[in-house]
mmCIF file of C-alpha atoms (C1' of nucleotides) in Angstrom:
data_model
loop_
_atom_site.group_PDB
_atom_site.id
_atom_site.type_symbol
_atom_site.label_atom_id
_atom_site.label_comp_id
_atom_site.label_asym_id
_atom_site.label_seq_id
_atom_site.Cartn_x
_atom_site.Cartn_y
_atom_site.Cartn_z
ATOM 1 C CA MET A 6 21.375 -2.552 22.969
ATOM 2 C CA PRO A 7 22.484 1.050 23.012
ATOM 3 C CA PHE A 8 20.177 2.121 20.185
ATOM 4 C CA VAL A 9 17.113 1.693 22.328
ATOM 5 C CA HIS A 10 18.391 4.604 24.403
ATOM 6 C CA LEU A 11 17.900 6.900 21.417
ATOM 7 C CA PHE A 12 14.257 5.930 21.288
ATOM 8 C CA GLU A 13 13.915 6.381 25.032
ATOM 9 C CA ARG A 14 15.397 9.819 24.695
ATOM 10 C CA TYR A 15 12.858 10.618 22.000
ATOM 11 C CA LEU A 16 10.004 9.491 24.224
ATOM 12 C CA ARG A 17 11.238 11.653 27.088
ATOM 13 C CA GLU A 18 11.672 14.627 24.767
ATOM 14 C CA GLN A 19 8.019 14.197 23.820
ATOM 15 C CA GLY A 20 6.897 13.699 27.405
ATOM 16 C CA LEU A 21 5.772 10.148 26.694
ATOM 17 C CA PRO A 22 6.220 7.255 29.135
ATOM 18 C CA VAL A 23 9.035 4.804 28.500
ATOM 19 C CA THR A 24 7.358 1.460 28.972
ATOM 20 C CA GLN A 25 8.741 -2.048 28.972
ATOM 21 C CA GLN A 26 6.769 -2.878 25.807
ATOM 22 C CA ARG A 27 8.035 0.119 23.882
ATOM 23 C CA ALA A 28 11.615 -0.727 24.743
ATOM 24 C CA ALA A 29 11.055 -4.356 23.752
ATOM 25 C CA VAL A 30 9.595 -3.437 20.360
ATOM 26 C CA ALA A 31 12.404 -0.973 19.713
ATOM 27 C CA ASP A 32 14.962 -3.599 20.655
ATOM 28 C CA ALA A 33 13.381 -6.156 18.339
ATOM 29 C CA VAL A 34 13.617 -3.706 15.445
ATOM 30 C CA PHE A 35 17.082 -2.354 16.220
ATOM 31 C CA SER A 36 18.626 -5.775 16.795
ATOM 32 C CA ALA A 37 17.492 -7.033 13.387
ATOM 33 C CA VAL A 38 18.753 -6.244 9.937
ATOM 34 C CA GLY A 39 16.618 -5.790 6.890
ATOM 35 C CA HIS A 40 13.011 -4.964 6.256
ATOM 36 C CA LEU A 41 10.713 -6.445 8.852
ATOM 37 C CA SER A 42 6.999 -7.051 8.648
ATOM 38 C CA VAL A 43 4.873 -6.663 11.754
ATOM 39 C CA ASP A 44 4.637 -10.444 11.898
ATOM 40 C CA ASP A 45 8.440 -10.665 11.803
ATOM 41 C CA ILE A 46 8.619 -8.275 14.724
ATOM 42 C CA GLU A 47 5.959 -10.162 16.665
ATOM 43 C CA GLN A 48 7.873 -13.397 16.061
ATOM 44 C CA ARG A 49 11.141 -11.881 17.296
ATOM 45 C CA LEU A 50 9.402 -10.660 20.449
ATOM 46 C CA ARG A 51 7.858 -14.052 21.033
ATOM 47 C CA ASP A 52 11.259 -15.705 20.573
ATOM 48 C CA SER A 53 12.726 -13.515 23.295
ATOM 49 C CA GLY A 54 9.904 -14.415 25.619
ATOM 50 C CA GLU A 55 7.992 -11.153 25.270
ATOM 51 C CA ARG A 56 4.256 -11.387 24.878
ATOM 52 C CA ILE A 57 3.080 -8.108 23.416
ATOM 53 C CA GLY A 58 -0.206 -7.438 21.641
ATOM 54 C CA LYS A 59 -0.192 -6.543 17.965
ATOM 55 C CA ALA A 60 -1.930 -3.250 18.684
ATOM 56 C CA THR A 61 0.943 -2.178 20.885
ATOM 57 C CA ILE A 62 3.451 -3.153 18.200
ATOM 58 C CA TYR A 63 1.611 -1.014 15.677
ATOM 59 C CA ARG A 64 1.357 1.885 18.120
ATOM 60 C CA THR A 65 5.046 1.677 18.976
ATOM 61 C CA LEU A 66 6.061 1.480 15.322
ATOM 62 C CA ASP A 67 4.183 4.730 14.719
ATOM 63 C CA LEU A 68 6.321 6.334 17.405
ATOM 64 C CA LEU A 69 9.528 4.847 16.004
ATOM 65 C CA VAL A 70 8.691 6.224 12.569
ATOM 66 C CA LYS A 71 7.839 9.632 14.023
ATOM 67 C CA SER A 72 11.127 9.677 15.904
ATOM 68 C CA GLY A 73 12.977 9.346 12.640
ATOM 69 C CA LEU A 74 14.812 6.220 13.778
ATOM 70 C CA VAL A 75 12.771 3.823 11.640
ATOM 71 C CA ASP A 76 11.544 3.977 8.061
ATOM 72 C CA GLU A 77 8.249 2.557 6.879
ATOM 73 C CA HIS A 78 8.176 0.875 3.470
ATOM 74 C CA ASP A 79 5.432 -0.436 1.243
ATOM 75 C CA PHE A 80 6.739 -2.688 -1.481
ATOM 76 C CA GLY A 81 3.269 -3.529 -2.728
ATOM 77 C CA GLU A 82 2.963 -6.791 -0.796
ATOM 78 C CA GLY A 83 -0.243 -5.756 0.953
ATOM 79 C CA PHE A 84 1.461 -4.922 4.245
ATOM 80 C CA LYS A 85 4.190 -2.588 5.440
ATOM 81 C CA ARG A 86 7.798 -3.250 6.369
ATOM 82 C CA TYR A 87 9.984 -1.449 8.865
ATOM 83 C CA GLU A 88 13.712 -0.779 8.738
ATOM 84 C CA HIS A 89 15.808 0.972 11.360
ATOM 85 C CA LEU A 90 18.112 3.705 10.174
ATOM 86 C CA LEU A 91 21.090 3.017 12.411
ATOM 87 C CA HIS A 92 24.222 1.314 11.140
ATOM 88 C CA ARG A 93 23.559 2.356 7.562
ATOM 89 C CA GLN A 94 23.836 5.152 5.097
ATOM 90 C CA PRO A 95 21.222 7.791 5.789
ATOM 91 C CA VAL A 96 19.702 7.734 2.305
ATOM 92 C CA HIS A 97 19.421 4.642 0.190
ATOM 93 C CA GLN A 98 17.126 3.043 -2.349
ATOM 94 C CA HIS A 99 15.842 -0.453 -3.046
ATOM 95 C CA LEU A 100 16.032 -3.173 -5.664
ATOM 96 C CA ILE A 101 13.028 -5.463 -5.234
ATOM 97 C CA CYS A 102 12.894 -8.916 -6.804
ATOM 98 C CA LEU A 103 9.418 -9.680 -8.157
ATOM 99 C CA GLU A 104 10.077 -13.406 -7.882
ATOM 100 C CA CYS A 105 11.510 -14.014 -4.405
ATOM 101 C CA GLY A 106 10.815 -10.653 -2.780
ATOM 102 C CA LYS A 107 14.432 -10.057 -1.801
ATOM 103 C CA VAL A 108 15.276 -6.412 -1.168
ATOM 104 C CA THR A 109 18.748 -5.082 -1.926
ATOM 105 C CA GLU A 110 19.850 -1.607 -0.977
ATOM 106 C CA PHE A 111 21.904 0.721 -3.083
ATOM 107 C CA ARG A 112 23.021 4.307 -2.978
ATOM 108 C CA SER A 113 22.936 6.876 -5.740
ATOM 109 C CA ASP A 114 24.061 10.414 -5.113
ATOM 110 C CA ALA A 115 22.691 11.476 -8.475
ATOM 111 C CA LEU A 116 19.132 11.027 -7.175
ATOM 112 C CA GLN A 117 19.448 13.841 -4.702
ATOM 113 C CA ALA A 118 20.509 16.143 -7.523
ATOM 114 C CA ILE A 119 17.519 15.064 -9.621
ATOM 115 C CA GLN A 120 15.176 15.673 -6.698
ATOM 116 C CA ASN A 121 16.565 19.171 -6.262
ATOM 117 C CA ASP A 122 16.347 19.987 -9.961
ATOM 118 C CA VAL A 123 12.773 18.756 -10.280
ATOM 119 C CA ALA A 124 11.691 20.457 -7.070
ATOM 120 C CA THR A 125 13.099 23.763 -8.260
ATOM 121 C CA ALA A 126 11.405 23.419 -11.633
ATOM 122 C CA TYR A 127 7.984 22.815 -10.029
ATOM 123 C CA ALA A 128 8.363 25.121 -7.010
ATOM 124 C CA PHE A 129 7.934 21.988 -4.898
ATOM 125 C CA THR A 130 9.312 21.704 -1.354
ATOM 126 C CA PRO A 131 10.612 18.128 -1.069
ATOM 127 C CA THR A 132 10.800 16.284 2.227
ATOM 128 C CA ARG A 133 11.734 12.854 0.960
ATOM 129 C CA HIS A 134 11.851 10.706 -2.134
ATOM 130 C CA ARG A 135 11.762 7.055 -2.964
ATOM 131 C CA PHE A 136 13.329 5.269 -5.885
ATOM 132 C CA GLU A 137 12.608 1.601 -6.331
ATOM 133 C CA ILE A 138 13.635 -0.719 -9.124
ATOM 134 C CA TYR A 139 11.515 -3.841 -9.588
ATOM 135 C CA GLY A 140 12.703 -6.831 -11.545
ATOM 136 C CA LEU A 141 14.568 -10.106 -11.224
ATOM 137 C CA CYS A 142 17.516 -10.591 -8.883
ATOM 138 C CA ALA A 143 20.632 -12.434 -10.040
ATOM 139 C CA ASP A 144 19.732 -15.593 -8.084
ATOM 140 C CA CYS A 145 16.295 -15.918 -9.619
ATOM 141 C CA ARG A 146 17.586 -15.194 -13.082
ATOM 142 C CA ASP A 147 20.290 -17.826 -12.661
ATOM 143 C CA ALA A 148 17.603 -20.235 -11.521
ATOM 144 C CA GLY A 149 15.990 -19.797 -14.906
ATOM 145 C CA VAL A 150 13.059 -17.602 -13.926
ATOM 146 C CA THR A 151 11.851 -15.197 -16.568
ATOM 147 C CA ILE A 152 9.178 -12.543 -16.545
ATOM 148 C CA ARG A 153 7.117 -12.596 -19.679
ATOM 149 C CA TYR A 154 5.121 -9.669 -20.925
ATOM 150 C CA GLN A 155 1.454 -10.565 -21.051
ATOM 151 C CA GLY A 156 0.054 -7.292 -22.312
ATOM 152 C CA LEU A 157 -0.953 -6.114 -25.760
ATOM 153 C CA THR A 158 1.400 -7.125 -28.538
ATOM 154 C CA CYS A 159 1.663 -3.453 -29.393
ATOM 155 C CA PRO A 160 0.060 -1.027 -26.946
ATOM 156 C CA ILE A 161 0.001 2.092 -29.094
ATOM 157 C CA GLU A 162 -1.253 1.520 -32.590
ATOM 158 C CA LYS A 163 -4.283 2.002 -34.867
ATOM 159 C CA LEU A 164 -6.122 4.515 -32.720
ATOM 160 C CA MET B 3 -13.679 6.720 -27.530
ATOM 161 C CA PRO B 4 -11.162 5.009 -29.765
ATOM 162 C CA PHE B 5 -8.915 3.897 -26.924
ATOM 163 C CA VAL B 6 -11.414 1.351 -25.756
ATOM 164 C CA HIS B 7 -10.741 -0.515 -28.998
ATOM 165 C CA LEU B 8 -7.188 -1.185 -27.848
ATOM 166 C CA PHE B 9 -8.523 -2.883 -24.748
ATOM 167 C CA GLU B 10 -11.029 -4.847 -26.794
ATOM 168 C CA ARG B 11 -8.217 -5.999 -29.009
ATOM 169 C CA TYR B 12 -6.294 -7.141 -25.966
ATOM 170 C CA LEU B 13 -9.267 -9.110 -24.708
ATOM 171 C CA ARG B 14 -9.692 -10.829 -28.068
ATOM 172 C CA GLU B 15 -5.979 -11.599 -28.238
ATOM 173 C CA GLN B 16 -6.364 -13.331 -24.880
ATOM 174 C CA GLY B 17 -9.541 -15.105 -25.895
ATOM 175 C CA LEU B 18 -11.571 -13.231 -23.288
ATOM 176 C CA PRO B 19 -15.100 -11.995 -23.885
ATOM 177 C CA VAL B 20 -15.622 -8.302 -24.590
ATOM 178 C CA THR B 21 -18.485 -7.407 -22.321
ATOM 179 C CA GLN B 22 -20.480 -4.221 -21.951
ATOM 180 C CA GLN B 23 -19.145 -3.756 -18.413
ATOM 181 C CA ARG B 24 -15.525 -4.150 -19.414
ATOM 182 C CA ALA B 25 -15.935 -1.602 -22.178
ATOM 183 C CA ALA B 26 -17.685 0.781 -19.776
ATOM 184 C CA VAL B 27 -14.936 0.538 -17.169
ATOM 185 C CA ALA B 28 -12.255 1.011 -19.810
ATOM 186 C CA ASP B 29 -14.101 4.026 -21.184
ATOM 187 C CA ALA B 30 -14.408 5.551 -17.722
ATOM 188 C CA VAL B 31 -10.660 5.229 -17.226
ATOM 189 C CA PHE B 32 -9.593 6.313 -20.705
ATOM 190 C CA SER B 33 -11.880 9.324 -20.823
ATOM 191 C CA ALA B 34 -10.478 10.725 -17.584
ATOM 192 C CA VAL B 35 -7.183 12.365 -16.864
ATOM 193 C CA GLY B 36 -5.124 11.867 -13.765
ATOM 194 C CA HIS B 37 -4.905 9.221 -11.105
ATOM 195 C CA LEU B 38 -8.273 7.687 -10.323
ATOM 196 C CA SER B 39 -9.314 5.755 -7.257
ATOM 197 C CA VAL B 40 -11.783 2.903 -7.613
ATOM 198 C CA ASP B 41 -14.397 5.163 -6.058
ATOM 199 C CA ASP B 42 -13.655 7.817 -8.675
ATOM 200 C CA ILE B 43 -14.195 5.245 -11.394
ATOM 201 C CA GLU B 44 -17.405 3.981 -9.813
ATOM 202 C CA GLN B 45 -18.660 7.580 -9.605
ATOM 203 C CA ARG B 46 -17.864 8.221 -13.259
ATOM 204 C CA LEU B 47 -19.741 5.086 -14.256
ATOM 205 C CA ARG B 48 -22.710 6.070 -12.140
ATOM 206 C CA ASP B 49 -22.706 9.532 -13.702
ATOM 207 C CA SER B 50 -22.959 8.001 -17.161
ATOM 208 C CA GLY B 51 -25.860 5.845 -16.039
ATOM 209 C CA GLU B 52 -23.888 2.615 -15.750
ATOM 210 C CA ARG B 53 -24.549 0.481 -12.715
ATOM 211 C CA ILE B 54 -21.606 -1.867 -12.323
ATOM 212 C CA GLY B 55 -20.582 -3.742 -9.196
ATOM 213 C CA LYS B 56 -17.341 -2.892 -7.480
ATOM 214 C CA ALA B 57 -16.099 -6.444 -7.914
ATOM 215 C CA THR B 58 -16.365 -6.127 -11.673
ATOM 216 C CA ILE B 59 -14.506 -2.829 -11.584
ATOM 217 C CA TYR B 60 -11.669 -4.450 -9.651
ATOM 218 C CA ARG B 61 -11.606 -7.441 -11.985
ATOM 219 C CA THR B 62 -11.584 -5.236 -15.069
ATOM 220 C CA LEU B 63 -8.835 -3.014 -13.669
ATOM 221 C CA ASP B 64 -6.682 -6.122 -13.244
ATOM 222 C CA LEU B 65 -7.140 -6.816 -16.934
ATOM 223 C CA LEU B 66 -6.390 -3.220 -17.902
ATOM 224 C CA VAL B 67 -3.177 -3.321 -15.888
ATOM 225 C CA LYS B 68 -2.189 -6.667 -17.413
ATOM 226 C CA SER B 69 -2.830 -5.292 -20.886
ATOM 227 C CA GLY B 70 -0.260 -2.604 -20.267
ATOM 228 C CA LEU B 71 -2.726 0.181 -21.020
ATOM 229 C CA VAL B 72 -3.163 1.246 -17.397
ATOM 230 C CA ASP B 73 -0.721 1.745 -14.539
ATOM 231 C CA GLU B 74 -1.499 0.985 -10.911
ATOM 232 C CA HIS B 75 -0.125 3.356 -8.290
ATOM 233 C CA ASP B 76 0.040 3.288 -4.524
ATOM 234 C CA PHE B 77 0.830 6.664 -3.044
ATOM 235 C CA GLY B 78 0.433 5.433 0.515
ATOM 236 C CA GLU B 79 -3.158 6.631 0.903
ATOM 237 C CA GLY B 80 -4.465 3.195 1.848
ATOM 238 C CA PHE B 81 -5.935 2.480 -1.579
ATOM 239 C CA LYS B 82 -4.690 2.265 -5.146
ATOM 240 C CA ARG B 83 -4.997 4.683 -8.032
ATOM 241 C CA TYR B 84 -5.166 3.952 -11.738
ATOM 242 C CA GLU B 85 -3.833 5.999 -14.633
ATOM 243 C CA HIS B 86 -4.143 5.220 -18.326
ATOM 244 C CA LEU B 87 -0.999 5.402 -20.386
ATOM 245 C CA LEU B 88 -2.431 6.927 -23.539
ATOM 246 C CA HIS B 89 -1.934 10.587 -24.387
ATOM 247 C CA ARG B 90 1.194 10.848 -22.311
ATOM 248 C CA GLN B 91 4.877 10.182 -22.185
ATOM 249 C CA PRO B 92 5.522 6.492 -21.705
ATOM 250 C CA VAL B 93 7.691 6.899 -18.623
ATOM 251 C CA HIS B 94 7.145 9.536 -16.022
ATOM 252 C CA GLN B 95 7.448 10.068 -12.296
ATOM 253 C CA HIS B 96 5.389 11.780 -9.608
ATOM 254 C CA LEU B 97 5.550 14.681 -7.186
ATOM 255 C CA ILE B 98 3.074 14.047 -4.359
ATOM 256 C CA CYS B 99 1.934 16.812 -2.031
ATOM 257 C CA LEU B 100 1.659 15.554 1.547
ATOM 258 C CA GLU B 101 -0.834 18.293 2.365
ATOM 259 C CA CYS B 102 -3.434 18.276 -0.420
ATOM 260 C CA GLY B 103 -2.587 15.000 -2.152
ATOM 261 C CA LYS B 104 -2.117 16.604 -5.550
ATOM 262 C CA VAL B 105 -0.009 14.538 -7.948
ATOM 263 C CA THR B 106 2.173 16.235 -10.541
ATOM 264 C CA GLU B 107 3.995 14.321 -13.233
ATOM 265 C CA PHE B 108 7.509 14.980 -14.427
ATOM 266 C CA ARG B 109 10.005 13.337 -16.683
ATOM 267 C CA SER B 110 13.677 12.707 -16.059
ATOM 268 C CA ASP B 111 15.796 10.934 -18.612
ATOM 269 C CA ALA B 112 18.615 10.655 -16.102
ATOM 270 C CA LEU B 113 16.599 8.107 -14.104
ATOM 271 C CA GLN B 114 16.718 5.534 -16.843
ATOM 272 C CA ALA B 115 20.488 5.824 -16.881
ATOM 273 C CA ILE B 116 20.647 5.363 -13.120
ATOM 274 C CA GLN B 117 18.430 2.298 -13.330
ATOM 275 C CA ASN B 118 20.705 0.778 -15.939
ATOM 276 C CA ASP B 119 23.865 1.541 -13.972
ATOM 277 C CA VAL B 120 22.504 0.122 -10.735
ATOM 278 C CA ALA B 121 21.063 -2.938 -12.448
ATOM 279 C CA THR B 122 24.393 -3.702 -14.064
ATOM 280 C CA ALA B 123 26.240 -3.274 -10.787
ATOM 281 C CA TYR B 124 23.947 -5.743 -8.997
ATOM 282 C CA ALA B 125 23.332 -8.162 -11.884
ATOM 283 C CA PHE B 126 19.661 -7.245 -11.562
ATOM 284 C CA THR B 127 17.202 -7.532 -14.453
ATOM 285 C CA PRO B 128 14.950 -4.472 -14.165
ATOM 286 C CA THR B 129 11.400 -4.424 -15.473
ATOM 287 C CA ARG B 130 10.274 -1.092 -14.089
ATOM 288 C CA HIS B 131 11.143 1.560 -11.575
ATOM 289 C CA ARG B 132 9.331 4.197 -9.617
ATOM 290 C CA PHE B 133 10.628 7.514 -8.399
ATOM 291 C CA GLU B 134 8.392 9.597 -6.189
ATOM 292 C CA ILE B 135 9.122 12.871 -4.448
ATOM 293 C CA TYR B 136 6.965 13.688 -1.433
ATOM 294 C CA GLY B 137 6.684 17.177 -0.023
ATOM 295 C CA LEU B 138 4.721 20.395 -0.271
ATOM 296 C CA CYS B 139 3.338 21.725 -3.548
ATOM 297 C CA ALA B 140 3.648 25.405 -4.438
ATOM 298 C CA ASP B 141 -0.026 26.112 -3.677
ATOM 299 C CA CYS B 142 0.122 24.675 -0.170
ATOM 300 C CA ARG B 143 3.391 26.389 0.568
ATOM 301 C CA ASP B 144 1.941 29.711 -0.606
ATOM 302 C CA ALA B 145 -1.041 29.081 1.634
ATOM 303 C CA GLY B 146 1.345 29.074 4.566
ATOM 304 C CA VAL B 147 1.466 25.346 5.265
ATOM 305 C CA THR B 148 4.703 24.045 6.684
ATOM 306 C CA ILE B 149 5.852 20.556 7.577
ATOM 307 C CA ARG B 150 7.715 20.487 10.850
ATOM 308 C CA TYR B 151 10.078 17.744 11.857
ATOM 309 C CA GLN B 152 8.791 16.019 14.958
ATOM 310 C CA GLY B 153 11.514 13.421 15.411
ATOM 311 C CA LEU B 154 14.593 13.323 17.593
ATOM 312 C CA THR B 155 16.491 16.579 17.842
ATOM 313 C CA CYS B 156 19.589 14.669 16.753
ATOM 314 C CA PRO B 157 19.054 11.071 15.661
ATOM 315 C CA ILE B 158 22.649 9.843 15.708
ATOM 316 C CA GLU B 159 24.498 10.782 18.852
ATOM 317 C CA LYS B 160 25.786 9.342 22.149
ATOM 318 C CA LEU B 161 25.382 5.678 21.296
ATOM 319 C "C1'" DC C 11 -25.728 -24.209 -25.737
ATOM 320 C "C1'" DT C 12 -21.605 -23.717 -23.049
ATOM 321 C "C1'" DC C 13 -18.372 -21.410 -20.614
ATOM 322 C "C1'" DA C 14 -16.873 -17.289 -18.731
ATOM 323 C "C1'" DG C 15 -18.507 -12.879 -16.615
ATOM 324 C "C1'" DT C 16 -21.392 -10.397 -13.341
ATOM 325 C "C1'" DG C 17 -23.497 -8.907 -8.997
ATOM 326 C "C1'" DC C 18 -24.256 -9.520 -4.467
ATOM 327 C "C1'" DA C 19 -22.832 -10.434 -0.066
ATOM 328 C "C1'" DA C 20 -19.713 -12.551 2.744
ATOM 329 C "C1'" DA C 21 -14.919 -13.331 3.574
ATOM 330 C "C1'" DC C 22 -10.314 -11.541 3.953
ATOM 331 C "C1'" DC C 23 -6.457 -9.330 6.081
ATOM 332 C "C1'" DG C 24 -3.581 -5.782 7.592
ATOM 333 C "C1'" DT C 25 -4.431 -2.144 10.493
ATOM 334 C "C1'" DT C 26 -7.056 0.869 13.833
ATOM 335 C "C1'" DT C 27 -9.964 1.762 17.701
ATOM 336 C "C1'" DG C 28 -12.861 1.451 22.191
ATOM 337 C "C1'" DC C 29 -12.662 0.237 26.618
ATOM 338 C "C1'" DA C 30 -11.563 -1.863 31.156
ATOM 339 C "C1'" DG C 31 -7.642 -2.774 33.775
ATOM 340 C "C1'" DA C 32 -2.402 -2.118 34.489
ATOM 341 C "C1'" DA C 33 1.780 0.971 34.643
ATOM 342 C "C1'" DC C 34 4.449 4.962 34.323
ATOM 343 C "C1'" DG C 35 5.954 9.299 36.478
ATOM 344 C "C1'" DC D 15 -2.940 9.332 42.161
ATOM 345 C "C1'" DG D 16 -3.834 11.076 37.602
ATOM 346 C "C1'" DT D 17 -2.681 10.275 33.140
ATOM 347 C "C1'" DT D 18 -1.139 7.369 29.628
ATOM 348 C "C1'" DC D 19 -0.439 2.737 28.012
ATOM 349 C "C1'" DT D 20 -1.701 -2.106 27.194
ATOM 350 C "C1'" DG D 21 -4.308 -6.072 25.693
ATOM 351 C "C1'" DC D 22 -8.179 -7.896 23.962
ATOM 352 C "C1'" DA D 23 -11.633 -8.085 20.783
ATOM 353 C "C1'" DA D 24 -14.432 -5.802 17.796
ATOM 354 C "C1'" DA D 25 -14.488 -2.504 14.042
ATOM 355 C "C1'" DC D 26 -12.670 -0.752 9.803
ATOM 356 C "C1'" DG D 27 -11.895 -0.279 4.787
ATOM 357 C "C1'" DG D 28 -10.063 -1.569 0.616
ATOM 358 C "C1'" DT D 29 -9.914 -5.643 -1.902
ATOM 359 C "C1'" DT D 30 -10.995 -10.551 -3.015
ATOM 360 C "C1'" DT D 31 -13.847 -14.525 -3.402
ATOM 361 C "C1'" DG D 32 -17.954 -17.999 -3.635
ATOM 362 C "C1'" DC D 33 -21.906 -18.828 -5.839
ATOM 363 C "C1'" DA D 34 -26.240 -18.526 -8.390
ATOM 364 C "C1'" DC D 35 -27.583 -16.069 -12.399
ATOM 365 C "C1'" DT D 36 -26.800 -13.600 -16.791
ATOM 366 C "C1'" DG D 37 -24.794 -12.936 -21.158
ATOM 367 C "C1'" DA D 38 -21.200 -13.356 -24.786
ATOM 368 C "C1'" DG D 39 -19.714 -16.201 -28.633
#
DNA sequence: CTCAGTGCAAACCGTTTGCAGAACG
DNA sequence: CGTTCTGCAAACGGTTTGCACTGAG
């Protein structure tokens, strides 16, 4: 688990104690792939015999996010997900299936250019962006799932 | 307030009663500009002498979103914001200031093209996308605010 | 009249916090 | 040894829900 050392280095840089729990949480996140909920992380810790309180998991995740090693995501599920940034492209975006919740990553260099253009136009100093596409993944579509529009038959009309 | 009629039409199309409260909530949303929190909406209703329970506001907002007349946003503030889709371009994106919370809208036709390209590549059926740029608005930057990186000095190194 | 909507308050649920005891450095 | 962390449980805050009552059609 060499990645945990990066987090330990961060803690030392900040003058914070490196505790057993912090290392365990970091290991649980770094040794997994994908977008983990806090419950996922708690489960992984429990499976490896660690018994760590939820509060400590939350507190450690804050540190992991601050360190820049982990990204926090909110896909509108009512809770957050965490994804470590090692072993992957530094910038990527997400396809989110509204049916099964599967998250697929993709890269688009054009987005960075758009961010820069827009930021220049609005005198905005960008620190990060997010681009998410919601819809139906291939599996769900093949399974016959469809998303029907349930809104007005014609939104703009007869003001 | 002609826009409320669109919502009333939606309700009738769905066989749902058009109540005084639903019309009042719709009016409060349609007569405002920008991205309203539920508290904002409640305040607007109170200012016009309406006394409507929060539960009804939430329930009516669900209907407004389903009708397609209102968009729900989550800018990571811990609560949702609502924006009506009348009097504006149908598709737009947001610049969000991390300092003052101000939201600026912009349009980028290139995004639609990216969505289509990515969706084709992954056999994904897109229904909507969101592109948000977070950073510092011109006002906050001019006021001398800066956002300093507090993470690892060098994230990827010495595995 | 009947069925759905409303208001209130309680429940919910992910997350945060206060505090006494345990660990790091 | 002092300072910070941990675990527990209680608090928090936005949102949802149950239920008796009101109102729309």
